[in-house]
GROMACS .gro file of C-alpha atoms in nm:
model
  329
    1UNK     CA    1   1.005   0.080  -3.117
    2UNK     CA    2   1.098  -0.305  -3.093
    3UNK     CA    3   0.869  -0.548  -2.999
    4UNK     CA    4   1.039  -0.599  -2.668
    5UNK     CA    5   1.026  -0.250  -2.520
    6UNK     CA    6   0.624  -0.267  -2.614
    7UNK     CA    7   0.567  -0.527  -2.436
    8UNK     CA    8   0.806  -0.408  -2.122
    9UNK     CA    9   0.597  -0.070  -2.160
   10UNK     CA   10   0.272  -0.284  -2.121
   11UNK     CA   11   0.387  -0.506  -1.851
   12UNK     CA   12   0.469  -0.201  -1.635
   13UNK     CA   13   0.152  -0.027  -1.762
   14UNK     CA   14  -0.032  -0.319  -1.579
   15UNK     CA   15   0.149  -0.334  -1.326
   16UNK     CA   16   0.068   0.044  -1.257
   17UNK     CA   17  -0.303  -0.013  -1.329
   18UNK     CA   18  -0.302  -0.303  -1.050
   19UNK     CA   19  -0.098  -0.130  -0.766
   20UNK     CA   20  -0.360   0.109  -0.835
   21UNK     CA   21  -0.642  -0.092  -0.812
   22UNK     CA   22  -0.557  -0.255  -0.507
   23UNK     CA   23  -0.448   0.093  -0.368
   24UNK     CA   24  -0.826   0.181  -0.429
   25UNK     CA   25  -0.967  -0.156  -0.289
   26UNK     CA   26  -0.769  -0.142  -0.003
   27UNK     CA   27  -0.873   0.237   0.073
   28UNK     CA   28  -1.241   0.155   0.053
   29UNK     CA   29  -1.232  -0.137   0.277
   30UNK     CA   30  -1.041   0.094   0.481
   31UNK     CA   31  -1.394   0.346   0.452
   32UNK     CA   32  -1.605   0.089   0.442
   33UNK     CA   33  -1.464  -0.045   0.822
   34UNK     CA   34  -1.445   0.337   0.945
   35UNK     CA   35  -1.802   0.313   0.857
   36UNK     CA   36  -1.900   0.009   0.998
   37UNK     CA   37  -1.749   0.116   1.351
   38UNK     CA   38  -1.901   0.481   1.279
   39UNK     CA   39  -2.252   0.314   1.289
   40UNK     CA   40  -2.139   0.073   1.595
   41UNK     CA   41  -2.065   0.373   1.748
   42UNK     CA   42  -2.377   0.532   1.686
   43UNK     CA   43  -2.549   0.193   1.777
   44UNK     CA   44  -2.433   0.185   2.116
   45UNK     CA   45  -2.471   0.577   2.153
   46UNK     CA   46  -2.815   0.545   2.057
   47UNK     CA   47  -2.882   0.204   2.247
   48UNK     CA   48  -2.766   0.369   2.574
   49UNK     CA   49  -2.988   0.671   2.536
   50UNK     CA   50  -3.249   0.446   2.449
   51UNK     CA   51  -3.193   0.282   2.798
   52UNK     CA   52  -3.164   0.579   3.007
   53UNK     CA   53  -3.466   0.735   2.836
   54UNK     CA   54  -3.619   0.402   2.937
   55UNK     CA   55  -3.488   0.398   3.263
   56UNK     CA   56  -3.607   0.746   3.339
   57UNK     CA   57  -3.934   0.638   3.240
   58UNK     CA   58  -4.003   0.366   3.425
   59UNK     CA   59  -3.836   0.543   3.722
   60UNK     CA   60  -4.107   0.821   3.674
   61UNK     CA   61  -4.378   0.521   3.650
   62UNK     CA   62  -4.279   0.371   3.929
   63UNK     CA   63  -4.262   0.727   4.124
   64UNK     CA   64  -4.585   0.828   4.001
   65UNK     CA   65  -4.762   0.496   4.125
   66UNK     CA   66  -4.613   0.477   4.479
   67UNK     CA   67  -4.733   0.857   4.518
   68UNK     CA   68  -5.057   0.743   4.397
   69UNK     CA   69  -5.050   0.468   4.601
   70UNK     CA   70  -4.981   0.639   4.930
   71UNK     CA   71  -5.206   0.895   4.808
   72UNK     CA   72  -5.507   0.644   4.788
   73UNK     CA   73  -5.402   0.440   5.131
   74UNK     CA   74  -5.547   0.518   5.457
   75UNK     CA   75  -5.228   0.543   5.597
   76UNK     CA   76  -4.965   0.757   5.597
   77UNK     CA   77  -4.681   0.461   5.690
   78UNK     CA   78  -4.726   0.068   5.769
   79UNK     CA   79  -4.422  -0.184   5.780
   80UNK     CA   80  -4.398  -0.510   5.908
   81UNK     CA   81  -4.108  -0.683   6.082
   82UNK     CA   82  -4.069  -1.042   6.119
   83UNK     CA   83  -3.811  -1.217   6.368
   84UNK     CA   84  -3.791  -1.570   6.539
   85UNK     CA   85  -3.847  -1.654   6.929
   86UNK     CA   86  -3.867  -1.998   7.089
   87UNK     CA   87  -3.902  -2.150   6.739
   88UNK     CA   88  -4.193  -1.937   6.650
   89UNK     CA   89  -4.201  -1.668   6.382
   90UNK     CA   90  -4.270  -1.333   6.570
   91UNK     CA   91  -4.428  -1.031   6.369
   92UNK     CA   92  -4.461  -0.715   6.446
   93UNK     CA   93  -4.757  -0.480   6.232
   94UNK     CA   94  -4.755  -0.092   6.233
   95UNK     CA   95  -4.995   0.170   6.054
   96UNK     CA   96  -5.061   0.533   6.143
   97UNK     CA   97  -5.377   0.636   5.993
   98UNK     CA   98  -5.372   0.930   5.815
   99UNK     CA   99  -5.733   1.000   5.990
  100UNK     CA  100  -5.975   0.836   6.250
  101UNK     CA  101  -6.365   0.951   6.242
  102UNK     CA  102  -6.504   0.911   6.587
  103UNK     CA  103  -6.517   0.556   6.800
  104UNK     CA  104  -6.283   0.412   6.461
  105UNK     CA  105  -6.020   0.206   6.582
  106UNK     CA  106  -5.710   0.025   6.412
  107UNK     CA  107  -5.706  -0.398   6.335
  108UNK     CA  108  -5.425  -0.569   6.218
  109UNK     CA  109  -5.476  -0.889   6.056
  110UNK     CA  110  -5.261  -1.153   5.938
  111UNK     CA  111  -5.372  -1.466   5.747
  112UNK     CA  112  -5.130  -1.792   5.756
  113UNK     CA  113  -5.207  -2.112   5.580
  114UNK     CA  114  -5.598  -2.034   5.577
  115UNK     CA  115  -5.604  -1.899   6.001
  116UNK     CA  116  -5.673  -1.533   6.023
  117UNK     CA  117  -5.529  -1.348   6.308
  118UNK     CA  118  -5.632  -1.004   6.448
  119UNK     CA  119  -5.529  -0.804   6.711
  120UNK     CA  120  -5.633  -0.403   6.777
  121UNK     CA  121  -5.322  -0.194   6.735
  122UNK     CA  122  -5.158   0.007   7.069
  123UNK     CA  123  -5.074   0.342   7.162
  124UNK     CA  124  -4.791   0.341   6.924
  125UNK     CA  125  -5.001   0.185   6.662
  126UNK     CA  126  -4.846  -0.139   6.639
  127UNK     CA  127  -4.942  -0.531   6.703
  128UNK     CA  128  -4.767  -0.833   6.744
  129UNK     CA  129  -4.824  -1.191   6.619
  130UNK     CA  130  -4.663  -1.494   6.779
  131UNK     CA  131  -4.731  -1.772   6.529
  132UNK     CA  132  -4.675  -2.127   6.424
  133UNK     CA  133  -4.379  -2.088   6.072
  134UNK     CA  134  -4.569  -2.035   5.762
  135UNK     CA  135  -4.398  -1.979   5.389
  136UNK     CA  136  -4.644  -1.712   5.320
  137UNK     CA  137  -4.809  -1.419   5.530
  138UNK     CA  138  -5.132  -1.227   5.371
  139UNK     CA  139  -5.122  -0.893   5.599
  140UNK     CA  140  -5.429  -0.625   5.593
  141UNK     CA  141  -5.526  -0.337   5.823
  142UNK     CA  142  -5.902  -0.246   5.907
  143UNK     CA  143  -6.011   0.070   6.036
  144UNK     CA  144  -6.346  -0.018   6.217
  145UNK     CA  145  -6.664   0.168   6.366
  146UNK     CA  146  -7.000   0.078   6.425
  147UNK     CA  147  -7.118   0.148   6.101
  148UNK     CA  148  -6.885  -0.063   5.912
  149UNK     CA  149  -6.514  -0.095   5.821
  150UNK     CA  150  -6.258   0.027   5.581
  151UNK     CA  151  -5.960  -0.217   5.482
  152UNK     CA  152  -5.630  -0.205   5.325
  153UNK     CA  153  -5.480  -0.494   5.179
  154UNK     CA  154  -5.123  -0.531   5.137
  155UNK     CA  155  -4.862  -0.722   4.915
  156UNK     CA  156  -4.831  -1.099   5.068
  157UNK     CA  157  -4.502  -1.144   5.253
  158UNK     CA  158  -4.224  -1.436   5.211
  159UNK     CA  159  -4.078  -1.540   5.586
  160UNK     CA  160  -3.869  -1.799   5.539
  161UNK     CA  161  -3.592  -1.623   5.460
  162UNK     CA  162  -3.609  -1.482   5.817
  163UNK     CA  163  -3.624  -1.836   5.893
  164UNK     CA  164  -3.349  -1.915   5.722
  165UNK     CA  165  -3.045  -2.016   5.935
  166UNK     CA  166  -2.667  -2.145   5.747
  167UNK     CA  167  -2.443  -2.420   5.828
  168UNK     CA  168  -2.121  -2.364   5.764
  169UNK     CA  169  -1.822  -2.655   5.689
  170UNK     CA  170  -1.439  -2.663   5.697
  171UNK     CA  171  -1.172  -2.910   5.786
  172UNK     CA  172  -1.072  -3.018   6.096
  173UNK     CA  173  -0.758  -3.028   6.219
  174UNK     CA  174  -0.604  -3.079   5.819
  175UNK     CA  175  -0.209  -2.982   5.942
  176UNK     CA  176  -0.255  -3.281   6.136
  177UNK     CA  177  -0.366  -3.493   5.784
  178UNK     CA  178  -0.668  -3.622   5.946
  179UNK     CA  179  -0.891  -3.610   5.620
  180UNK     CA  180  -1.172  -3.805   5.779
  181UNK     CA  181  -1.235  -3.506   6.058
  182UNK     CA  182  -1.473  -3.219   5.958
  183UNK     CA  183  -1.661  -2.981   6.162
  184UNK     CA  184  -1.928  -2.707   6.106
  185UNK     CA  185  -2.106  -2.454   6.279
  186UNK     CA  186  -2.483  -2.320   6.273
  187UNK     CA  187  -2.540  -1.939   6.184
  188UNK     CA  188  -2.810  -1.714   6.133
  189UNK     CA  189  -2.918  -1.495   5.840
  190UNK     CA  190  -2.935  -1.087   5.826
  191UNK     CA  191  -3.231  -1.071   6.057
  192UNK     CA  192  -3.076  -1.216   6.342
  193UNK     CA  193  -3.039  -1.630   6.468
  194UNK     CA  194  -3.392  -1.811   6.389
  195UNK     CA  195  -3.331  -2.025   6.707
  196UNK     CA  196  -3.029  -2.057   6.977
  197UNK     CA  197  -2.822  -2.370   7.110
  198UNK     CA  198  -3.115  -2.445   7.371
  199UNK     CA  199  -3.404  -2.446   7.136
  200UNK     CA  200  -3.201  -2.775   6.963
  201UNK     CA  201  -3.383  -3.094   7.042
  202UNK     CA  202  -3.184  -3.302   6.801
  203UNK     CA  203  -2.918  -3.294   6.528
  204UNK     CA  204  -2.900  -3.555   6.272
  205UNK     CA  205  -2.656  -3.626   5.993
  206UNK     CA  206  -2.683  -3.897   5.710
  207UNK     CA  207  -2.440  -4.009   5.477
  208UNK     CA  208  -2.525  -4.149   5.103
  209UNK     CA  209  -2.358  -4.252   4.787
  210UNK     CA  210  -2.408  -4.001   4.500
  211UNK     CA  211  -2.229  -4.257   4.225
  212UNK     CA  212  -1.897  -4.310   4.128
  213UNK     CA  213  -1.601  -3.999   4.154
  214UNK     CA  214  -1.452  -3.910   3.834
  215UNK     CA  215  -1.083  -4.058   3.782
  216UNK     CA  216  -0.851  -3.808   3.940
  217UNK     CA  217  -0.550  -3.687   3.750
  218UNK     CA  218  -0.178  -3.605   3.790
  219UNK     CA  219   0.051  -3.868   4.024
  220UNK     CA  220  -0.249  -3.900   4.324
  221UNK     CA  221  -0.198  -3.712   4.642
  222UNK     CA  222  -0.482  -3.576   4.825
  223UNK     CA  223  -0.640  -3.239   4.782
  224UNK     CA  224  -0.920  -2.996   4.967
  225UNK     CA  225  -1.138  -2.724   4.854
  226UNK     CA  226  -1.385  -2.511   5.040
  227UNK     CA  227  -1.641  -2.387   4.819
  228UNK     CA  228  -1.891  -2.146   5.013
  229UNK     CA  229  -2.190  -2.018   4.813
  230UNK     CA  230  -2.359  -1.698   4.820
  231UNK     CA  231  -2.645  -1.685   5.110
  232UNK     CA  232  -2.962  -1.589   5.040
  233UNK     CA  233  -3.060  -1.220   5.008
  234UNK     CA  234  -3.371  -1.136   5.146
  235UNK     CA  235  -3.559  -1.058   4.890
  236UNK     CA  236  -3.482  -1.398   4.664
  237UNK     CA  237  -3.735  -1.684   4.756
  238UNK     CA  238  -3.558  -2.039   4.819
  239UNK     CA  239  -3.741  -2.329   4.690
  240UNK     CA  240  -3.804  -2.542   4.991
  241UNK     CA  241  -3.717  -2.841   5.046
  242UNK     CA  242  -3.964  -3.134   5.176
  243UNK     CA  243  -3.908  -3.400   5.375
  244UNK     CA  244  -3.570  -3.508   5.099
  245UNK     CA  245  -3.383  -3.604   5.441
  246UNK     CA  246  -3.566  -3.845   5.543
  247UNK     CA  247  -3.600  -4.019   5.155
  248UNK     CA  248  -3.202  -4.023   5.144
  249UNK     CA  249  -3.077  -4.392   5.151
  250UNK     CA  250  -2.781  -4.375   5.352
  251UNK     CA  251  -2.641  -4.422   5.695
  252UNK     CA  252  -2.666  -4.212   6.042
  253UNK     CA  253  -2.335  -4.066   6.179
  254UNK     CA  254  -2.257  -3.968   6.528
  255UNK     CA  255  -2.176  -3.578   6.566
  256UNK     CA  256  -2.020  -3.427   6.834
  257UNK     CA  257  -2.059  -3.073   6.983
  258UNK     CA  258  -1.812  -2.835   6.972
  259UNK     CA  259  -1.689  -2.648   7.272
  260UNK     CA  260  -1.569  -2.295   7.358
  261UNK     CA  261  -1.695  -2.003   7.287
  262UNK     CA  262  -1.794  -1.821   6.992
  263UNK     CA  263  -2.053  -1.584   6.806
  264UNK     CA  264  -2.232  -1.907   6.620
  265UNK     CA  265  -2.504  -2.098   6.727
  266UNK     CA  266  -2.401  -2.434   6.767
  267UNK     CA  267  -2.077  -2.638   6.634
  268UNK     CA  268  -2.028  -2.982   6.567
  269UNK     CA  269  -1.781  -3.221   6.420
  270UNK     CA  270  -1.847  -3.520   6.205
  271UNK     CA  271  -1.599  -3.817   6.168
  272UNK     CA  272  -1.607  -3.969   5.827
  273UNK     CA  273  -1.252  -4.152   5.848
  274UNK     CA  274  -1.446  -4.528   5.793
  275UNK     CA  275  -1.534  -4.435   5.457
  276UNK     CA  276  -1.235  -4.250   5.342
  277UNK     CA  277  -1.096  -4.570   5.442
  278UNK     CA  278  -1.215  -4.744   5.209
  279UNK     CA  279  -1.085  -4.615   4.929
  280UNK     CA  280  -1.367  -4.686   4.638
  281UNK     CA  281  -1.360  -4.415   4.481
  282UNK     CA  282  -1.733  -4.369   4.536
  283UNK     CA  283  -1.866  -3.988   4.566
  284UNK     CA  284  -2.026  -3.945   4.897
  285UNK     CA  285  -2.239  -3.631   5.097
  286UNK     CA  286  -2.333  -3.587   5.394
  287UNK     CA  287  -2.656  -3.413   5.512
  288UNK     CA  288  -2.791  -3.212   5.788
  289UNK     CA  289  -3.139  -3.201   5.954
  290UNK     CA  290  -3.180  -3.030   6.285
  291UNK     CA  291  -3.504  -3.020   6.508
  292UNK     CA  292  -3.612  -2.838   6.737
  293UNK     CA  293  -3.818  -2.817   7.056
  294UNK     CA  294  -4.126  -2.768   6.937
  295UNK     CA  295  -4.063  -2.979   6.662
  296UNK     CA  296  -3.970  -2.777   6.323
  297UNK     CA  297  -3.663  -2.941   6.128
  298UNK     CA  298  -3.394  -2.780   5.939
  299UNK     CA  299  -3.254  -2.922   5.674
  300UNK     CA  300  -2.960  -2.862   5.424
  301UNK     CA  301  -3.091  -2.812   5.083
  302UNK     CA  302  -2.771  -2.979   4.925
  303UNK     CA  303  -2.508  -3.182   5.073
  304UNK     CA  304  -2.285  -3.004   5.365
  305UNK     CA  305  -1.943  -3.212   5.281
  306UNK     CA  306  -1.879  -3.435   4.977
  307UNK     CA  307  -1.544  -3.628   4.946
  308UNK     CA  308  -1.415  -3.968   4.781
  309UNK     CA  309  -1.101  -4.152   4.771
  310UNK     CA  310  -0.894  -4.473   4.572
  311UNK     CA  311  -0.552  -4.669   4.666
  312UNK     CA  312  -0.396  -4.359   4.542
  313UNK     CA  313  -0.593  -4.047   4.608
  314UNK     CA  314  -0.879  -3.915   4.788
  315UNK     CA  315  -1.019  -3.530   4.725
  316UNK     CA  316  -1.254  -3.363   4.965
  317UNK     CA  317  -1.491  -3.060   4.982
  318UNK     CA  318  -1.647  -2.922   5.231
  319UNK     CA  319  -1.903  -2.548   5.264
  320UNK     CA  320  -2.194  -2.330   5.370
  321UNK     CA  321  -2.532  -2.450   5.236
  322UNK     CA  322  -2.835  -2.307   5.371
  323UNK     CA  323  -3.077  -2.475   5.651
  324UNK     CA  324  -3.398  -2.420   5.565
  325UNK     CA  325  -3.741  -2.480   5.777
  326UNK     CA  326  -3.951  -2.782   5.668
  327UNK     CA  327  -4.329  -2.615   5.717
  328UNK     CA  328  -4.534  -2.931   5.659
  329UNK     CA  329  -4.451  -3.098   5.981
   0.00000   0.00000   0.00000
């Protein structure tokens, strides 16, 4: 056999041995990834059961310690329903006892910002509070007799979310182009409106500078948006905000009422053509504080409208933000 066909032989030979080697390389990375998802698989499988067994246990905890719970209360139901009326925060207690000895009788108390409060309960077992706004309510039922007293405690409650009322932007009049117009209107929250148009002593809004706008793009023009953010729930707890209005440097603007009739509380529309006007590409916001009769304040928590503008573009927002009760006047 000549030298040449030997070494074609080999050649091939190798050639074989390699196609066969990368055959079996690429089959076991093949396994190897079949595996690897196999176990993912399995992963989340197990992961998921892990979850639901978890679930189902803390589902049974949670089950178990409410029954002991109402097991180890003196009552077989209690709620407690809060409300506003004439700028007051209106609460209404109820517990049925699940047994009275003889001569026992029924107190609810409430204690806000260090007063206590009682009142005996009625023929339907309930009482009612009329009190000044406080964040936090510390309620407790006593069952009383002449020879002493048994009490239930229960969890403190959050109000001001039943305090809370919305106000609610959008552009005025923009087929007409009239950027500088805006108007909003006051709403109430799931429990109902905290006040109404003749509990409003005042309403206040104050413009300020936030710094400079970032350089707008494309070939200028104007544009609009209307962001409006999620309201509260009731059970999330907003951070109050003190006294910010007042600490704003910026300038008063006039509003004006809006008329006709609707479902919302009060309307109003604020006129902020003067600084559109001037074109220096300067961010500003406006705020909102309303106050009422008896002297609580609303105020937004962020700014209600926020617009800017230069020689060759202006941009302008404008949505809801929530109006929340100062409680430290």
């Amino acid at each position: 056999m000549s030298e040449d066909k030997i070494r074609s032989k080999a050649l091939a030979l190798v050639i074989i041995l390699l196609a066969v080697a990368l055959y079996n390389n690429y089959r076991m990375k093949q396994e190897l990834n079949n595996m690897r998802s196999e176990m993912s698989s399995m992963e989340a499988v197990l992961r998921n059961e892990i979850n639901g067994v978890r679930n189902d246990a803390d589902h049974k905890y949670e089950s178990v310690a409410k029954k002991i719970e109402q097991e180890a209360s003196l009552f077989s139901d209690t709620s407690i329903n809060m409300g506003m009326q004439d700028g007051k925060l209106l609460v209404t207690m109820q517990a049925v006892p699940k047994a009275l000895e003889k001569n026992e009788t029924v107190t609810a108390s409430l204690t806000a910002d260090g007063t206590v409060y009682r009142q005996a309960l009625d023929a339907e077992n309930q009482a009612q509070f009329m009190l000044e706004p406080a964040e936090w309510l510390e309620p407790a039922f006593v069952i009383e007799s002449e020879t002493g007293y048994r009490q239930e405690i229960l969890k403190p409650v959050y109000t001001v979310n039943t305090m809370l009322a919305r106000a609610e932007c959008d552009f005025y009049d923009s087929g007409a182009n009239d950027e500088g117009m805006f108007h909003f209107w006051i709403t109430g929250n799931t429990d109902g409106n905290p006040f109404e148009e003749d509990e409003i002593a005042m309403a206040e809004a104050k413009i300020a500078a936030n710094g400079m706008a970032e350089s707008p793009g494309g070939n200028g023009g104007s544009h609009q948006e209307s962001g409006y953010s999620q309201a509260v729930s009731e059970a999330q707890v907003v951070e109050v905000q003190h006294a910010a209005y007042d600490q704003l440097a910026g300038e008063d603007l006039t509003l004006t009422k809006l008329s006709g009739g609707t479902d919302k509380i009060v309307g109003y529309r604020i006129d902020v053509s003067d600084y559109i006007g001037r074109k220096d590409n300067v961010n500003y916001e406006v705020y909102l504080r309303i106050t009422l009769k008896n002297g609580l304040q609303y105020v937004t928590g962020g700014p209600l409208i926020s617009f800017a503008s230069t020689e060759n573009s202006s941009s302008r927002s404008g949505g809801s933000e929530n109006l929340v009760p100062v409680l430290d006047f």
